[in-house]
Tab-separated table of C-alpha atoms and ligand atoms in Angstrom:
chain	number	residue	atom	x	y	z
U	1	UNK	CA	12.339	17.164	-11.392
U	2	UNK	CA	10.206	19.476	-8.956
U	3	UNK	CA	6.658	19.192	-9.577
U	4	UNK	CA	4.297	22.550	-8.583
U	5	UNK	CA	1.242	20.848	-7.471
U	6	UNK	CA	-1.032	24.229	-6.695
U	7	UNK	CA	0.614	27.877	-6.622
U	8	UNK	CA	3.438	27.886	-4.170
U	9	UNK	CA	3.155	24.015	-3.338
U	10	UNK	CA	5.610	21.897	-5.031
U	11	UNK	CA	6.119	17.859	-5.041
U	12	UNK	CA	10.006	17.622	-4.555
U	13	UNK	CA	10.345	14.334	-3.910
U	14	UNK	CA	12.866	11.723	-5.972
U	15	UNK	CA	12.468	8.844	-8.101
U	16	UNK	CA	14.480	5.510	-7.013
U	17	UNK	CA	13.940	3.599	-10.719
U	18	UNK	CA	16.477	0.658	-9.548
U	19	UNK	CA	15.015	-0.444	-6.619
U	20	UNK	CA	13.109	-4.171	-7.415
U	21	UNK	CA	12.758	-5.357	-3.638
U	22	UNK	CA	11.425	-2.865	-0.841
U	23	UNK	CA	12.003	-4.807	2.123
U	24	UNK	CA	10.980	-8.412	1.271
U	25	UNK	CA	8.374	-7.319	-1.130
U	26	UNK	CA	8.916	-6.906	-5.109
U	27	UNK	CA	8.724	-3.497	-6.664
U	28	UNK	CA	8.591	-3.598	-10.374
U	29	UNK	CA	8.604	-0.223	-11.458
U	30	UNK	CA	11.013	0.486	-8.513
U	31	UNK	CA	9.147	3.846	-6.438
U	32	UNK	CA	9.171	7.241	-5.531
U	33	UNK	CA	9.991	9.045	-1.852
U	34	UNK	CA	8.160	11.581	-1.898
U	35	UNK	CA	8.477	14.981	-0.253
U	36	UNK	CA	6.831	18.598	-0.690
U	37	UNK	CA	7.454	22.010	-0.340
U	38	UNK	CA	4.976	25.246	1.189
U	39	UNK	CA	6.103	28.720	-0.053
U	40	UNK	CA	3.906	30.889	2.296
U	41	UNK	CA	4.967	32.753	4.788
U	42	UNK	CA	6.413	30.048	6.985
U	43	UNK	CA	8.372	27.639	4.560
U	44	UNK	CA	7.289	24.229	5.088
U	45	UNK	CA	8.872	20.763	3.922
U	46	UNK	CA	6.889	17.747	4.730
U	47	UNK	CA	8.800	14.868	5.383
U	48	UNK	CA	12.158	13.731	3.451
U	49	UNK	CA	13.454	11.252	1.050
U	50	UNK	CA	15.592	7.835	1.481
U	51	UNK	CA	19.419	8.788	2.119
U	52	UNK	CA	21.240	8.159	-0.715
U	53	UNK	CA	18.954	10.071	-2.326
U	54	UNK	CA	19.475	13.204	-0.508
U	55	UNK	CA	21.447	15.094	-3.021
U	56	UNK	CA	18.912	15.423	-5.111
U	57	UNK	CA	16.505	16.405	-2.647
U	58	UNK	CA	18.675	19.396	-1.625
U	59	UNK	CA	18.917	20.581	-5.086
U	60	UNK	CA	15.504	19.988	-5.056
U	61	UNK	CA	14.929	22.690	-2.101
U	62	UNK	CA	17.805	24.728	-3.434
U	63	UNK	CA	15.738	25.508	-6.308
U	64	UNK	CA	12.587	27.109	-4.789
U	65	UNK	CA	14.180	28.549	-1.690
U	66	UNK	CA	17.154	28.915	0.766
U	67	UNK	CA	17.607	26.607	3.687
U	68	UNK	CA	18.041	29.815	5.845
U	69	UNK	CA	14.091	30.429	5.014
U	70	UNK	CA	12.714	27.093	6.041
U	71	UNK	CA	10.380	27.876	9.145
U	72	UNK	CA	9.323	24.351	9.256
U	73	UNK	CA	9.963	20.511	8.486
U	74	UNK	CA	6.965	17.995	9.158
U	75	UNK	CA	7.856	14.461	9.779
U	76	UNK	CA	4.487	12.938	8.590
U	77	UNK	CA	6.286	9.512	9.462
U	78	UNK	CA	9.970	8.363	10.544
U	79	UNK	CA	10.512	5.271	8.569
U	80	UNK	CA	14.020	5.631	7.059
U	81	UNK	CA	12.061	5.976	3.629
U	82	UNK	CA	10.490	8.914	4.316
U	83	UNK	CA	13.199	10.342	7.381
U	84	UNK	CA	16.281	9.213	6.031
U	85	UNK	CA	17.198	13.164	4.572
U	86	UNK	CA	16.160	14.463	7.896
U	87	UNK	CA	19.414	14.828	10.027
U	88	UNK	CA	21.113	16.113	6.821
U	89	UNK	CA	18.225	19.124	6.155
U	90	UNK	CA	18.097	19.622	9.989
U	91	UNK	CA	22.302	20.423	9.651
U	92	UNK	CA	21.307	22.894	7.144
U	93	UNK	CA	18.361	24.294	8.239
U	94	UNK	CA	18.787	24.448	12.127
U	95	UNK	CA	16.324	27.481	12.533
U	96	UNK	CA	13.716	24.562	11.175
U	97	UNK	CA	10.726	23.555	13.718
U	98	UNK	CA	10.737	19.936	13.188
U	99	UNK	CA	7.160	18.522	13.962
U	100	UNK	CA	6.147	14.796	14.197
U	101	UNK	CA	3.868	12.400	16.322
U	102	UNK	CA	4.830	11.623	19.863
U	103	UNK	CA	5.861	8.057	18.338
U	104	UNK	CA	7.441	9.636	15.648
U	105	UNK	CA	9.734	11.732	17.887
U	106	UNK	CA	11.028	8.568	19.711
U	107	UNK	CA	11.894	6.518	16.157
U	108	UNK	CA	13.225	9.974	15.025
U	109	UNK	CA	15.797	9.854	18.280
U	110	UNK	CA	16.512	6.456	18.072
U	111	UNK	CA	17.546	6.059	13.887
U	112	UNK	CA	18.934	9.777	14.187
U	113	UNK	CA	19.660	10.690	17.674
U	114	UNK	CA	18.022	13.950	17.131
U	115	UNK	CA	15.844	14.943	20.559
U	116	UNK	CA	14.516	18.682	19.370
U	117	UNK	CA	10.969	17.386	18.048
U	118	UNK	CA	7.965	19.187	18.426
U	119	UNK	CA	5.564	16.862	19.133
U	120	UNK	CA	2.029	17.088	17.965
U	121	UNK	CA	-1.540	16.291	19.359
U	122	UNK	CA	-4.443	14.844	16.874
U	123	UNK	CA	-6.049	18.237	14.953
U	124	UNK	CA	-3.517	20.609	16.276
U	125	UNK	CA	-3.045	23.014	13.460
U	126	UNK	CA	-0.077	24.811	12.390
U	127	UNK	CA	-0.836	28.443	10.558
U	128	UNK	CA	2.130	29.004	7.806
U	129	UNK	CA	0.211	31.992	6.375
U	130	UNK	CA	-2.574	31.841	4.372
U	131	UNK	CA	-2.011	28.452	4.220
U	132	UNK	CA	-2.046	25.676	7.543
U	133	UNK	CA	-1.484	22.237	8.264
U	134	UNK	CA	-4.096	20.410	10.296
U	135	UNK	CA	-2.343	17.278	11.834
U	136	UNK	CA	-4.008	13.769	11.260
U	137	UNK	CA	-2.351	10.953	13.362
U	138	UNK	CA	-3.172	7.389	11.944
U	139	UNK	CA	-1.394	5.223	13.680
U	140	UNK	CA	-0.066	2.339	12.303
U	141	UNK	CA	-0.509	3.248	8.739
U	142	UNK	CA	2.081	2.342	8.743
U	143	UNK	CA	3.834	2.231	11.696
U	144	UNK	CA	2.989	3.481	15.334
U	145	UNK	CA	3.977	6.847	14.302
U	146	UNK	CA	2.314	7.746	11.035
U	147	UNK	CA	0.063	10.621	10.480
U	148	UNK	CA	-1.444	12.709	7.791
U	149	UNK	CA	-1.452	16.588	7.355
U	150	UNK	CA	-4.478	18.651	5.195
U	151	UNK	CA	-3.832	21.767	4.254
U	152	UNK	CA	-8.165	23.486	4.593
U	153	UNK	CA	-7.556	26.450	2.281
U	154	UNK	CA	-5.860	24.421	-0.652
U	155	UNK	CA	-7.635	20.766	0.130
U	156	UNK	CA	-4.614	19.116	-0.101
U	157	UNK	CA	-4.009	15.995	1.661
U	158	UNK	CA	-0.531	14.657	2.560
U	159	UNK	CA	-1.421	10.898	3.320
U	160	UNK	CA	1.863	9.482	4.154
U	161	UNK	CA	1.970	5.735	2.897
U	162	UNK	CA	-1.779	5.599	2.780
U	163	UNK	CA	-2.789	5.719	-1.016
U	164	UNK	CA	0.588	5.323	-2.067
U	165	UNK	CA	2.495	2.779	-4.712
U	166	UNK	CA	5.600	1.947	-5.670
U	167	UNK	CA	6.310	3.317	-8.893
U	168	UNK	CA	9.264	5.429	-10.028
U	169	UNK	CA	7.602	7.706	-13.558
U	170	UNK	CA	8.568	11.368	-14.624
U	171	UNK	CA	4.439	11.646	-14.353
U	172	UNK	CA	3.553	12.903	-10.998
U	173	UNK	CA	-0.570	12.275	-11.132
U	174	UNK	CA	-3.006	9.461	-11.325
U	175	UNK	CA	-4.407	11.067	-14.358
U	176	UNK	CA	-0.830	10.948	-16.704
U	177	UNK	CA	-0.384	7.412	-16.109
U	178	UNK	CA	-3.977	5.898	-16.061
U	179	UNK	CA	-5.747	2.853	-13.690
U	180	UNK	CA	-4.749	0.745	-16.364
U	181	UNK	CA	-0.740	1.116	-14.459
U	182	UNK	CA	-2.113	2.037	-10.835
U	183	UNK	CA	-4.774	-0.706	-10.320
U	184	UNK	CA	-1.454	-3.585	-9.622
U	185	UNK	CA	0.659	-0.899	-7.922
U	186	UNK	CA	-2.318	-0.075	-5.680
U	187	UNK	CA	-3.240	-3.603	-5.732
U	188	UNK	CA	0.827	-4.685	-4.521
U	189	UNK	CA	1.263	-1.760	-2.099
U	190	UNK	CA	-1.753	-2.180	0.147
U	191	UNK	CA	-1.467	-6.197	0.178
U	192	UNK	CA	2.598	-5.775	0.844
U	193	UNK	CA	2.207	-2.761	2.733
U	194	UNK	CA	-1.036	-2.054	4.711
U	195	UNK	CA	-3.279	-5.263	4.459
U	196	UNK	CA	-2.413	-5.611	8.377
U	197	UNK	CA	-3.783	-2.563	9.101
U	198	UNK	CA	-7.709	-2.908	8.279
U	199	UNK	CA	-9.250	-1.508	11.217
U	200	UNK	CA	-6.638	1.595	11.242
U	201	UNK	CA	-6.796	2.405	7.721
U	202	UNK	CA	-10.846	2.362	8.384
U	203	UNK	CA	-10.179	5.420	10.921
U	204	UNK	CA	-8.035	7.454	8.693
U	205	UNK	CA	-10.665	6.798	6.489
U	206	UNK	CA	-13.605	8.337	8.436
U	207	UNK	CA	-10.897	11.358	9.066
U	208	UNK	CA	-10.574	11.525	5.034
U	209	UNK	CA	-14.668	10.974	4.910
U	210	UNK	CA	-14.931	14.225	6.642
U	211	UNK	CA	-12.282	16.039	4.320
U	212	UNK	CA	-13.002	18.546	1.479
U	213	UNK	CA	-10.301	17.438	-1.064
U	214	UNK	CA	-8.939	18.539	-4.282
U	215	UNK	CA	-5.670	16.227	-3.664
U	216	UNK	CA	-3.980	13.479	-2.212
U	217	UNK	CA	-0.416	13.394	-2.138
U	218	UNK	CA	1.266	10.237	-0.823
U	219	UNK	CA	4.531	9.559	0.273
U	220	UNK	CA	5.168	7.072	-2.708
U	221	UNK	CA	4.292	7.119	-6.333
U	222	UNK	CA	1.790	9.293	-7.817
U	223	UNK	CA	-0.765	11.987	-6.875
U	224	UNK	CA	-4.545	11.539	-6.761
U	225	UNK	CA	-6.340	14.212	-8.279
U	226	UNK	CA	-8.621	12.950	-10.286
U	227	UNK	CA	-9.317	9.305	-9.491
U	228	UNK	CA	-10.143	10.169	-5.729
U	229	UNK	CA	-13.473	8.396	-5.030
U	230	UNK	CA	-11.756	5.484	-6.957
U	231	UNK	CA	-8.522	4.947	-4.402
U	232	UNK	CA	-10.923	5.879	-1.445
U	233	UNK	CA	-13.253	3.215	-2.315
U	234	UNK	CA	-10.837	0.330	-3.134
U	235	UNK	CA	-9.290	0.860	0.514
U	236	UNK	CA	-12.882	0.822	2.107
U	237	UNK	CA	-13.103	-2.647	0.651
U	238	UNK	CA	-9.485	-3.975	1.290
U	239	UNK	CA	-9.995	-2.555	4.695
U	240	UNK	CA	-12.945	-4.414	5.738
U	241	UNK	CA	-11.440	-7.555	3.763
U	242	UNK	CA	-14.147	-7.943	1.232
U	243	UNK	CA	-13.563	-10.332	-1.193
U	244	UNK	CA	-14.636	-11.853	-4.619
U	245	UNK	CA	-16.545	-15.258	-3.677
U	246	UNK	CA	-15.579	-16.017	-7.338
U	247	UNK	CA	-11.962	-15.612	-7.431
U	248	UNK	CA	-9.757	-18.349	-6.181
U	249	UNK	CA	-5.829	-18.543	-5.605
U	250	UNK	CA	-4.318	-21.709	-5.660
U	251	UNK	CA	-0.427	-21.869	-4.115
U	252	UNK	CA	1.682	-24.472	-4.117
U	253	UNK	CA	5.222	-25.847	-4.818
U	254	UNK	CA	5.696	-29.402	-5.841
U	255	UNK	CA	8.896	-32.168	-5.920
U	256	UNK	CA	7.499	-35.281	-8.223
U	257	UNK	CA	4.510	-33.400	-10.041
U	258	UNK	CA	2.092	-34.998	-7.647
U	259	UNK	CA	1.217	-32.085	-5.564
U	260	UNK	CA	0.931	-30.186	-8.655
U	261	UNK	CA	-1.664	-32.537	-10.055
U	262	UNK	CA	-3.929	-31.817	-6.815
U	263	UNK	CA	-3.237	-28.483	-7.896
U	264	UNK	CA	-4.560	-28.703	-11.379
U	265	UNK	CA	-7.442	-30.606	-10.180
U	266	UNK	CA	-8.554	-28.191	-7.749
U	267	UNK	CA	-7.809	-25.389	-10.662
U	268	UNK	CA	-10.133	-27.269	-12.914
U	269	UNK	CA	-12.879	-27.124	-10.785
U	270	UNK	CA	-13.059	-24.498	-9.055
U	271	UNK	CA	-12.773	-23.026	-12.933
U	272	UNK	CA	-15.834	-25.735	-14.099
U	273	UNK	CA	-17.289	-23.425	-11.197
U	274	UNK	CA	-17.164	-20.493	-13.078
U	275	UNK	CA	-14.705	-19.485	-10.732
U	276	UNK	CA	-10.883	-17.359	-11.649
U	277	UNK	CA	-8.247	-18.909	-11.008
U	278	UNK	CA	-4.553	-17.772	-10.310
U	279	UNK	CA	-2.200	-20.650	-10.041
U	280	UNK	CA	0.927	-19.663	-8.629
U	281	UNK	CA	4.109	-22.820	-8.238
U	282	UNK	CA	5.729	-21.064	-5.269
U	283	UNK	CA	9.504	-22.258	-6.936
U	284	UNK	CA	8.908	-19.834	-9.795
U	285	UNK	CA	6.593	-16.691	-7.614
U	286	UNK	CA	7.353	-14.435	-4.782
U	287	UNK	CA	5.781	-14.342	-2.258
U	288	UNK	CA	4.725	-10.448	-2.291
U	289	UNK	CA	2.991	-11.643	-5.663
U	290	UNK	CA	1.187	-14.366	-4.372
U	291	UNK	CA	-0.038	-12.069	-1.437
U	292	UNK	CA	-1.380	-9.502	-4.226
U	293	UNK	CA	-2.931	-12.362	-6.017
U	294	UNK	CA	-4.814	-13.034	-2.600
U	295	UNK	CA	-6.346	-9.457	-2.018
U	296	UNK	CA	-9.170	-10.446	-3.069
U	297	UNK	CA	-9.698	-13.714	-3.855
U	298	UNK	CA	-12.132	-15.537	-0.997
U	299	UNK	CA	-10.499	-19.225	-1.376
U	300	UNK	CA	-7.488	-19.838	-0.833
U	301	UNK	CA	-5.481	-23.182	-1.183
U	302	UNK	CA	-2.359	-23.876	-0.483
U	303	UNK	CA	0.054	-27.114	-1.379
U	304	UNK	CA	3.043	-28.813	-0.394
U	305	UNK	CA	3.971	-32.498	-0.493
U	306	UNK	CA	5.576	-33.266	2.949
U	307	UNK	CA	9.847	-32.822	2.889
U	308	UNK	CA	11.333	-34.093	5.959
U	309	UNK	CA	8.340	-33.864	8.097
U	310	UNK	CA	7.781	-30.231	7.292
U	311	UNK	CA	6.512	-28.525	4.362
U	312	UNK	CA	8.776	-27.359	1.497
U	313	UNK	CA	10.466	-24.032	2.227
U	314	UNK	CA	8.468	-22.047	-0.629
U	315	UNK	CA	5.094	-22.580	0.948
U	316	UNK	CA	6.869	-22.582	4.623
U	317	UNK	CA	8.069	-19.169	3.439
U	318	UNK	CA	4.323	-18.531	1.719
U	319	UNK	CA	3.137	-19.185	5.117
U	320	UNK	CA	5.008	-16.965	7.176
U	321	UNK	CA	4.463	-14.167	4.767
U	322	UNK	CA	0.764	-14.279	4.744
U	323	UNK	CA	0.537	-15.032	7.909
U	324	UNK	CA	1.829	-11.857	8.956
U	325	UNK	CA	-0.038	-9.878	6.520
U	326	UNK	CA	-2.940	-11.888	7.975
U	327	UNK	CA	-5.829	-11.570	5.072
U	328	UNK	CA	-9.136	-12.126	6.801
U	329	UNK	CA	-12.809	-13.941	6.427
U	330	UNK	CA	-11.005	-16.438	3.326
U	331	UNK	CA	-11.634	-20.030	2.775
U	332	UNK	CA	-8.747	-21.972	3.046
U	333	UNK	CA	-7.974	-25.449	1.476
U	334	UNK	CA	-4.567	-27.153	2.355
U	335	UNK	CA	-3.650	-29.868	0.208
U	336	UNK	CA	-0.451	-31.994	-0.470
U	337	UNK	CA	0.990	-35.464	-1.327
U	338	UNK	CA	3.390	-37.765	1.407
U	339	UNK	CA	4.866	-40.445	1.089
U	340	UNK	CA	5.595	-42.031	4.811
U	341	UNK	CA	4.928	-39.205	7.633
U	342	UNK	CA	2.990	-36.709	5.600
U	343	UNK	CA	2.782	-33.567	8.338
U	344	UNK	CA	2.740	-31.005	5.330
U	345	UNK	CA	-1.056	-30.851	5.147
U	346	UNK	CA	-1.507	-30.507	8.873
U	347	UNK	CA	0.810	-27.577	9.046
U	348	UNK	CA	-1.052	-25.971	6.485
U	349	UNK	CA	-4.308	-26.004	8.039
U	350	UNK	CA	-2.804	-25.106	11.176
U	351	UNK	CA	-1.393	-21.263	9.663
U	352	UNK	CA	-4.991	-21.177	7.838
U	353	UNK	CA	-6.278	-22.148	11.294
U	354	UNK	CA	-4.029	-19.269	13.288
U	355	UNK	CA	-5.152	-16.704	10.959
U	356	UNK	CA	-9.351	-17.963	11.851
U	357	UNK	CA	-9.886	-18.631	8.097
U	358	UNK	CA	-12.791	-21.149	7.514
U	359	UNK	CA	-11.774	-24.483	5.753
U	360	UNK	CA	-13.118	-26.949	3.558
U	361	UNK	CA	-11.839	-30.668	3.176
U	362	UNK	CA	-8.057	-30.790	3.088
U	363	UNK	CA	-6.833	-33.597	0.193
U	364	UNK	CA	-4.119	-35.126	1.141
U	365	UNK	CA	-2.889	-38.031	-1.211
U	366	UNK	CA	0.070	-40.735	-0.427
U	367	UNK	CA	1.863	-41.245	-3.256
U	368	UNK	CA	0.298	-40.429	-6.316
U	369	UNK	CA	-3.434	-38.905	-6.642
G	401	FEO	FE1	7.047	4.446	3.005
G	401	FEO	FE2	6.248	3.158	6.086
G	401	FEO	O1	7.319	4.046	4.835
């Protein structure tokens, strides 16, 4: 259902409330592609929705205006996501200026084969009336091509992924559903989603710093209108990987329950510490939970009793996914049982070693602790 935001700018966007894995990572309360719509006197949508969804994002348009009137389409970012409705609204709409990123413009020809992009420079402004849209490039939040747009004379801010989250609701702002429901789908979506991007999402930031803003409207889930300072902050943190010295996450999967005794060991004191504690087996956890689990915890072990000279697939899975998401500045502690070779440990402290994570003593136990 179309959502105004302010007078003559509308959220018309589409929930997806099936969807429970968003590329490799787990979405609970499935998500939202989110699009929006400037009456003024240039009409203006800003990027598109997922393709099987674009049905209902045409009716969406069809309700609020003709697609002989739209002046313009922005293509804040070309992921199929947010692009995938493009080609289809570019049929209907061919009078349409279609604006994205120089990046943006290449991904754009390549998924679509569409080469009549306008390509924008950082701060260029487009006038639509008595509104514009001042273009904010942030590269690689989330991919090479992703910017921002602010609209001055309404202080709206369309972020793109940044300050998004994957939830699919008939509420459409940060208010209606409460931190209580957005602190683990902001929590998920920037661990999943953005972690790798600390140093970029620190630019957009100083952009934002400078911004006068009344709203943020992301590409996925809600709108921030009221808890602003509060989504702001929490990526200022995440971004410059600051962590809770007394929160611990302890990983690990386990064949004969010996693995998973080191595992309750180290639970139990780190927790006589005064430290919390999330123990996650790996058999029964994905690994875009563990990850979220991680955010902000500053030690870090991970377990696995050695399997034919490697480490068992869950954590050798574990591994790969953090490693690419590549938290910073943790403490790492690689533990595991062996029988005969025993490698599992070593391999361990080798990914906690790639991503420069500081270690203390690896326990590795043959046979039984
Ligand atoms: Fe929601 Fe990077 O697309």
């Amino acid at each position: 259902m179309i959502q105004k935001i302010k007078d003559n700018i509308y959220w018309i966007g589409v929930n997806d409330y099936a969807i429970r894995n968003f590329h490799g990572y787990l979405t609970p309360m499935g998500s939202t592609y989110n699009a929006y719509l400037v009456i003024d006197e240039q009409i203006t949508v800003i990027d598109s929705v997922k393709a099987p969804f674009t049905p209902l994002f045409l009716d969406n348009i069809k309700q609020l205006t003709g697609f002989d009137k739209i002046d313009n389409i922005i293509s804040n970012h070309a992921e199929p996501d947010h692009s995938g409705s493009l080609p289809e609204l570019a049929r209907l709409a061919p009078q349409a200026k279609i604006y994205a990123t120089a990046n943006g413009a290449k991904i754009i020809k390549a998924y679509h084969g569409m080469d009549n992009i306008n390509i924008v420079q950082p701060g260029q402004t487009l006038r639509l009336g008595a509104t514009s849209l001042q273009f904010l490039p942030a590269p690689m939040v989330h991919w090479p091509d992703s910017m921002a747009s602010y609209m001055p004379e309404l202080k709206i801010l369309f972020s793109n992924d940044a300050f998004g989250q994957h939830i699919a609701s008939e509420y459409r702002f940060d208010d209606q559903l409460g931190m209580a429901v957005l602190d683990e789908r902001t929590r998920d979506y920037y661990a999943n989603i953005v972690l790798p991007f600390g140093m970029q999402v620190q630019k957009l930031l100083e952009q934002v710093g400078k911004l006068d803003i009344d709203v943020i409207c992301p590409s996925h889930g809600i709108m921030w209108r009221t808890h602003i300072d509060d989504i702001v902050s929490r990526y200022q943190s995440w971004s410059h990987n600051e962590t809770d010295p007394k929160k611990t996450v302890i990983a690990y999967d386990t064949m004969w329950k010996t693995t998973e005794m080191l595992a309750q060991r180290l639970a139990d004191e780190a927790q006589s510490r005064g430290e919390t504690v999330t123990l996650l087996n790996m058999a029964d956890t994905h690994v875009s939970t563990a990850i979220t689990a991680m955010l902000e915890a500053q030690r870090i072990a991970i377990g696995s009793p050695t399997l034919n000279r490697n480490v068992m697939a869950t954590i050798g899975g574990l591994l790969t996914y953090v490693k690419g998401l590549a938290p910073k500045n943790r403490t790492g502690i690689a533990f595991g049982s062996y029988g005969w070779s025993g490698e599992s440990v070593g391999i361990i402290e080798q990914a906690m070693d790639d991503m420069s994570w500081q270690r203390e003593d690896s326990v590795k136990v043959n046979w039984r602790p």
